[in-house]
Amino acid sequence: MTAHVIWTEIKLLSREPLTMLVGLAFPTLLMVLLAGSFGNEPDPEMGGLRGTDFYVPVYASAAIAVMGFLGVPTHLAAYRERGVLRRFRAASVSAWTMVAAQVVMVAVLAAVGVGVMLTIGFTAFDLTAPSSAAGVAVGLVVGVLAFAGIGVFLGVVLPTARAAQGTGLLLFFGLFFVAGGGPPPYLLPDTVNTLADLTPMGSLVSAVSDPWHGDGWNVAALVAMGALAAVMGTLATRRLART
Amino acid sequence: MDAVISVEHCRKSYRDVLAVEDVSFTVARGEIFGLLGPNGAGKTSTVECLQGLRRRDAGTVEVLGTDPDRRPDRVRRRIGSQLQSSALPDRLRVGEAVRLFAAGRGSALDVAEILDAWDLTAVRGRAFAALSGGQQQRLFLALALLGRPEIVFLDELTTGLDPQARRSTWDLVRAARDNGTTVVLVTHLMEEAEALCDRVAIVDRGRVVALDSPGMLTARLGGDITMTFTADGHDPAHLAAVPGVSSVRRTGEVATVAGAGDCVVRVASALAERGVTPSDFRTHHPTLEDVFLATTGRTLRD
């Protein structure tokens, strides 16, 4: 049953043009745009990094974050609003199964998104290979768990799909553009950078970017996201079991 | 009576709202049992407690010998349910929905056969959102009855359907019962309860105010039967002497006689004796609507 629910959820996701557009096309396009404008030369304003190398890991993170802040919450809130979740529960689909399905959805979309971005990065922009591929992979995986957790949590606490959409847009754009998606951090005031680092978005970007640029694993960010995944996931599952 | 459900003094409140105050009833195997009442009477909360979807605050509940609060999964495996205002994902296709919920039933079910049996084969590739109201309802019923559960709970099954689709849905409910499934039907439509149910519990403000077969309820609590016919010059006053008749009126050419159920035949024969045989002699039986009015002082539609 669990496998069947997950498979069904993935098929349904593939039929949501808007989610696919916002979750995949949007981060990819922006990445291409930014990598194209900042170019392949080391930039002192980027702390000596090349634009492409700076932005690819950041936008790979965006593919995960946009699902966690926007895709999953809107999807789950709509399910709750329309009684789909109650129907599933009456059919003995457990809360854990629903949560697992969301994790898999975020993972699948992230895998596709990251795959596309890396392909574009390596072929069109001469992207530098990550210094620690394993570190980047761990950052992405933990990020998927953390943002799936945030996603299901928002999805079960926000009252309607519209509320989830509004909150998600606000959270995503608000946090993403100060955590690297917009101007390079070196151009932003220190306080903004410090605050951005404390957000889940900042943790995700650091956990993926640091091992990429040879700064080693960002253990603090990984632990923070792991804790976030555990707490949010548990709270959401509990609440889901009573929906 | 082989009781498959027994409810005693079930009580359920949400924060400060008392939804179910004190509900008791039993459901026998093989019957169609109705919970009839206006919106907000506590019907849905009651059946949600029975299905293990909500925990009651007090009282005892047994469904197929199991307390749904203690072992919800054990109960859910043996029941089917159609929940009130509970949709499917818009883009889920009919065939996928059947396959998904069949997987949840555990046993090996032939999806093609199920689609065929419910007349859904032609729309198997259609998305849920693209189905007509009647088709959606048929799909819901098919899902609720997958694997022939021992009990099926149907909450406001026909809300929003046109009369014709409603009637064909009723036929499907009867067919399910004939296949051996006990049906618990929640409705605010008295026609539906009257047409389908073997027994009806009338629920109002979290309590059962009356419980019996629709026929007995209307006979006991619905008040007088009225008869009307065109008098055509005949003075019906003599009918007041017929045993059981409580009132005789004549408005213009239309005579109206009211009385207890057993007076109908006597009134007819009293007329025939006098050679009066109106071709428009009609009897109007009280409905569950009248029973509701008599027991609560309000109408169902309020």
Coordinates of C-alpha atoms in Angstrom, one line a residue, chain B residues 35-291:
Chain B
L35 CA -29.3 8.4 10.7
L36 CA -31.6 11.2 9.6
G37 CA -31.4 14.7 10.9
P38 CA -30.6 18.3 9.9
N39 CA -27.1 19.5 9.3
G40 CA -25.2 19.8 12.5
A41 CA -27.3 17.3 14.4
G42 CA -24.2 15.1 15.2
K43 CA -24.7 12.4 12.6
T44 CA -21.3 12.7 11.0
S45 CA -19.5 12.9 14.3
T46 CA -21.3 9.7 15.4
V47 CA -20.3 7.7 12.4
E48 CA -16.8 9.0 12.5
C49 CA -16.5 7.7 16.0
L50 CA -17.8 4.3 14.8
Q51 CA -15.2 4.2 12.1
G52 CA -12.3 5.0 14.4
L53 CA -11.7 8.4 12.8
R54 CA -12.6 10.3 16.0
R55 CA -12.3 9.3 19.6
R56 CA -15.5 9.6 21.6
D57 CA -15.5 11.3 25.0
A58 CA -17.8 8.8 26.7
G59 CA -20.0 5.8 26.1
T60 CA -19.4 2.4 24.7
V61 CA -19.1 1.5 21.0
E62 CA -18.6 -1.8 19.4
V63 CA -18.3 -2.4 15.7
L64 CA -18.1 -6.0 14.6
G65 CA -17.2 -6.8 18.2
T66 CA -14.3 -4.3 18.4
D67 CA -14.0 -1.0 20.0
P68 CA -12.9 1.4 17.2
D69 CA -11.1 3.7 19.6
R70 CA -8.9 0.8 20.8
R71 CA -8.3 -1.0 17.5
P72 CA -9.2 1.4 14.7
D73 CA -7.2 -0.5 12.1
R74 CA -8.9 -3.8 12.9
V75 CA -12.3 -2.1 12.4
R76 CA -11.3 -0.3 9.3
R77 CA -10.1 -3.5 7.6
R78 CA -13.7 -4.9 7.8
I79 CA -15.6 -1.8 6.9
G80 CA -16.0 0.5 3.9
S81 CA -16.7 4.1 4.0
Q82 CA -17.8 7.1 2.0
L83 CA -17.0 10.2 4.0
Q84 CA -18.9 13.4 3.8
S85 CA -17.4 16.0 1.4
S86 CA -14.3 14.0 0.8
A87 CA -12.9 14.1 -2.7
L88 CA -10.2 12.4 -4.6
P89 CA -7.2 14.2 -6.1
D90 CA -8.4 16.1 -9.2
R91 CA -5.9 14.5 -11.5
L92 CA -6.3 10.9 -10.2
R93 CA -7.8 8.7 -12.9
V94 CA -10.7 6.3 -12.3
G95 CA -8.7 3.2 -12.9
E96 CA -5.8 4.4 -10.7
A97 CA -8.2 5.2 -7.9
V98 CA -9.7 1.7 -8.0
R99 CA -6.2 0.2 -8.1
L100 CA -4.9 2.4 -5.3
F101 CA -7.7 1.6 -2.9
A102 CA -7.8 -2.1 -4.0
A103 CA -4.2 -2.3 -2.9
G104 CA -5.3 -1.0 0.5
R105 CA -7.8 -3.8 0.8
G106 CA -5.0 -6.2 0.8
S107 CA -6.8 -9.1 -0.9
A108 CA -6.3 -9.7 -4.6
L109 CA -9.0 -7.8 -6.4
D110 CA -9.7 -7.8 -10.1
V111 CA -9.6 -4.1 -11.0
A112 CA -11.1 -4.7 -14.5
E113 CA -13.9 -6.7 -13.1
I114 CA -14.7 -4.0 -10.5
L115 CA -14.7 -1.2 -13.1
D116 CA -17.0 -3.4 -15.2
A117 CA -19.4 -4.1 -12.3
W118 CA -19.7 -0.4 -11.5
D119 CA -20.1 0.7 -15.1
L120 CA -16.8 2.6 -15.0
T121 CA -14.9 0.9 -17.7
A122 CA -15.7 3.6 -20.3
V123 CA -14.3 6.3 -18.0
R124 CA -11.4 4.4 -16.5
G125 CA -8.8 6.8 -18.0
R126 CA -10.7 9.9 -17.0
A127 CA -9.5 12.2 -14.2
F128 CA -11.6 12.5 -11.1
A129 CA -12.3 16.2 -11.7
A130 CA -13.6 15.5 -15.2
L131 CA -16.3 13.0 -14.0
S132 CA -20.0 14.0 -13.6
G133 CA -21.5 14.1 -10.2
G134 CA -23.2 10.7 -10.7
Q135 CA -20.0 9.1 -12.0
Q136 CA -18.1 10.5 -9.0
Q137 CA -20.7 9.0 -6.7
R138 CA -20.5 5.7 -8.4
L139 CA -16.7 5.7 -8.1
F140 CA -17.0 6.5 -4.3
L141 CA -19.5 3.7 -3.9
A142 CA -17.2 1.3 -5.8
L143 CA -14.3 2.3 -3.6
A144 CA -16.3 2.1 -0.4
L145 CA -17.5 -1.4 -1.3
L146 CA -14.2 -2.8 -2.5
G147 CA -13.7 -6.3 -1.3
R148 CA -17.3 -6.5 0.0
P149 CA -16.8 -5.1 3.5
E150 CA -19.2 -6.4 6.2
I151 CA -20.4 -2.8 7.0
V152 CA -20.3 0.2 4.8
F153 CA -20.8 3.8 6.1
L154 CA -22.3 6.2 3.5
D155 CA -22.3 9.8 4.7
E156 CA -24.4 12.2 2.6
L157 CA -23.9 10.0 -0.5
T158 CA -26.3 11.8 -2.8
T159 CA -25.9 15.4 -1.8
G160 CA -25.7 17.5 -4.9
L161 CA -27.0 14.9 -7.3
D162 CA -30.0 15.4 -9.5
P163 CA -33.1 13.3 -8.7
Q164 CA -32.4 10.7 -11.5
A165 CA -28.7 10.2 -10.4
R166 CA -30.0 10.0 -6.8
R167 CA -32.4 7.2 -7.7
S168 CA -29.8 5.1 -9.5
T169 CA -27.4 5.6 -6.5
W170 CA -30.2 4.3 -4.3
D171 CA -30.4 1.2 -6.5
L172 CA -26.7 0.6 -6.0
V173 CA -27.0 0.9 -2.2
R174 CA -29.8 -1.7 -2.3
A175 CA -27.7 -4.0 -4.4
A176 CA -24.8 -3.7 -1.9
R177 CA -27.1 -4.7 0.9
D178 CA -28.4 -7.6 -1.2
N179 CA -24.8 -8.7 -1.6
G180 CA -24.5 -9.0 2.2
T181 CA -23.1 -5.7 3.3
T182 CA -24.8 -3.9 6.2
V183 CA -25.4 -0.3 5.3
V184 CA -25.2 2.7 7.7
L185 CA -26.6 5.7 5.8
V186 CA -26.2 9.2 7.0
T187 CA -28.6 11.7 5.4
H188 CA -30.5 14.9 5.9
L189 CA -33.0 14.0 3.1
M190 CA -36.1 12.4 4.4
E191 CA -37.0 11.0 1.0
E192 CA -33.7 9.1 1.0
A193 CA -34.3 7.7 4.5
E194 CA -37.8 6.7 3.6
A195 CA -36.9 5.1 0.3
L196 CA -33.9 3.2 1.5
C197 CA -33.8 2.5 5.2
D198 CA -35.1 -0.5 7.1
R199 CA -34.8 1.4 10.3
V200 CA -34.1 5.1 10.9
A201 CA -32.7 6.9 13.9
I202 CA -33.9 10.5 13.9
V203 CA -31.0 12.6 15.3
D204 CA -31.4 16.1 16.6
R205 CA -29.0 18.2 18.6
G206 CA -26.8 15.3 19.4
R207 CA -29.6 12.9 20.5
V208 CA -31.7 10.2 19.0
V209 CA -35.2 11.5 19.3
A210 CA -36.9 8.5 17.6
L211 CA -35.9 5.1 16.2
D212 CA -38.0 2.6 14.2
S213 CA -38.8 1.6 10.7
P214 CA -39.9 4.5 8.5
G215 CA -43.4 3.0 8.3
M216 CA -43.7 2.6 12.1
L217 CA -42.3 6.1 12.7
T218 CA -44.8 7.8 10.5
A219 CA -47.6 5.6 11.8
R220 CA -46.8 6.3 15.4
L221 CA -45.5 9.8 15.3
G222 CA -46.4 11.3 12.0
G223 CA -50.0 12.2 12.9
D224 CA -53.2 11.6 10.9
I225 CA -53.5 10.3 7.4
T226 CA -55.5 12.7 5.2
M227 CA -57.8 11.8 2.4
T228 CA -59.1 14.2 -0.3
F229 CA -61.6 13.8 -3.1
T230 CA -64.0 16.0 -5.1
A231 CA -67.3 16.0 -3.3
D232 CA -69.3 16.7 -6.4
G233 CA -72.5 17.7 -4.6
H234 CA -72.2 15.0 -2.0
D235 CA -72.1 16.2 1.6
P236 CA -69.3 14.3 3.4
A237 CA -70.4 15.2 6.9
H238 CA -71.6 11.6 7.6
L239 CA -68.0 10.5 7.4
A240 CA -67.3 12.0 10.8
A241 CA -69.2 9.0 12.3
V242 CA -66.8 6.5 10.7
P243 CA -64.5 5.0 13.5
G244 CA -61.1 6.6 13.5
V245 CA -62.0 9.7 11.6
S246 CA -60.9 12.8 13.5
S247 CA -62.0 15.6 11.2
V248 CA -64.1 16.3 8.0
R249 CA -63.8 19.5 6.1
R250 CA -65.2 20.7 2.9
T251 CA -63.6 23.5 1.0
G252 CA -65.5 24.4 -2.1
E253 CA -65.9 21.1 -3.9
V254 CA -62.9 19.4 -2.2
A255 CA -63.6 17.3 0.8
T256 CA -60.7 16.6 3.3
V257 CA -61.0 13.8 5.8
A258 CA -58.3 13.1 8.4
G259 CA -57.9 10.2 10.8
A260 CA -55.8 7.3 12.0
G261 CA -54.3 4.9 9.6
D262 CA -57.0 2.2 9.9
C263 CA -59.9 4.5 8.9
V264 CA -58.9 4.8 5.2
V265 CA -60.6 1.6 4.1
R266 CA -63.7 2.4 6.3
V267 CA -64.0 5.9 4.8
A268 CA -63.8 4.5 1.3
S269 CA -66.4 1.8 2.0
A270 CA -68.7 4.3 3.6
L271 CA -68.5 6.4 0.5
A272 CA -69.1 3.4 -1.8
E273 CA -72.2 2.3 0.3
R274 CA -73.7 5.7 -0.7
G275 CA -72.8 5.2 -4.3
V276 CA -70.1 7.9 -4.1
T277 CA -67.0 6.7 -6.0
P278 CA -64.9 9.8 -6.7
S279 CA -62.1 9.0 -9.2
D280 CA -59.7 11.4 -7.5
F281 CA -59.9 9.8 -4.0
R282 CA -56.3 10.3 -2.6
T283 CA -54.6 9.4 0.6
H284 CA -51.7 11.5 2.0
H285 CA -49.5 9.6 4.4
P286 CA -47.4 11.5 6.9
T287 CA -43.7 11.5 6.1
L288 CA -40.6 11.4 8.2
E289 CA -40.6 15.2 7.8
D290 CA -43.8 15.2 9.9
V291 CA -42.2 12.8 12.4

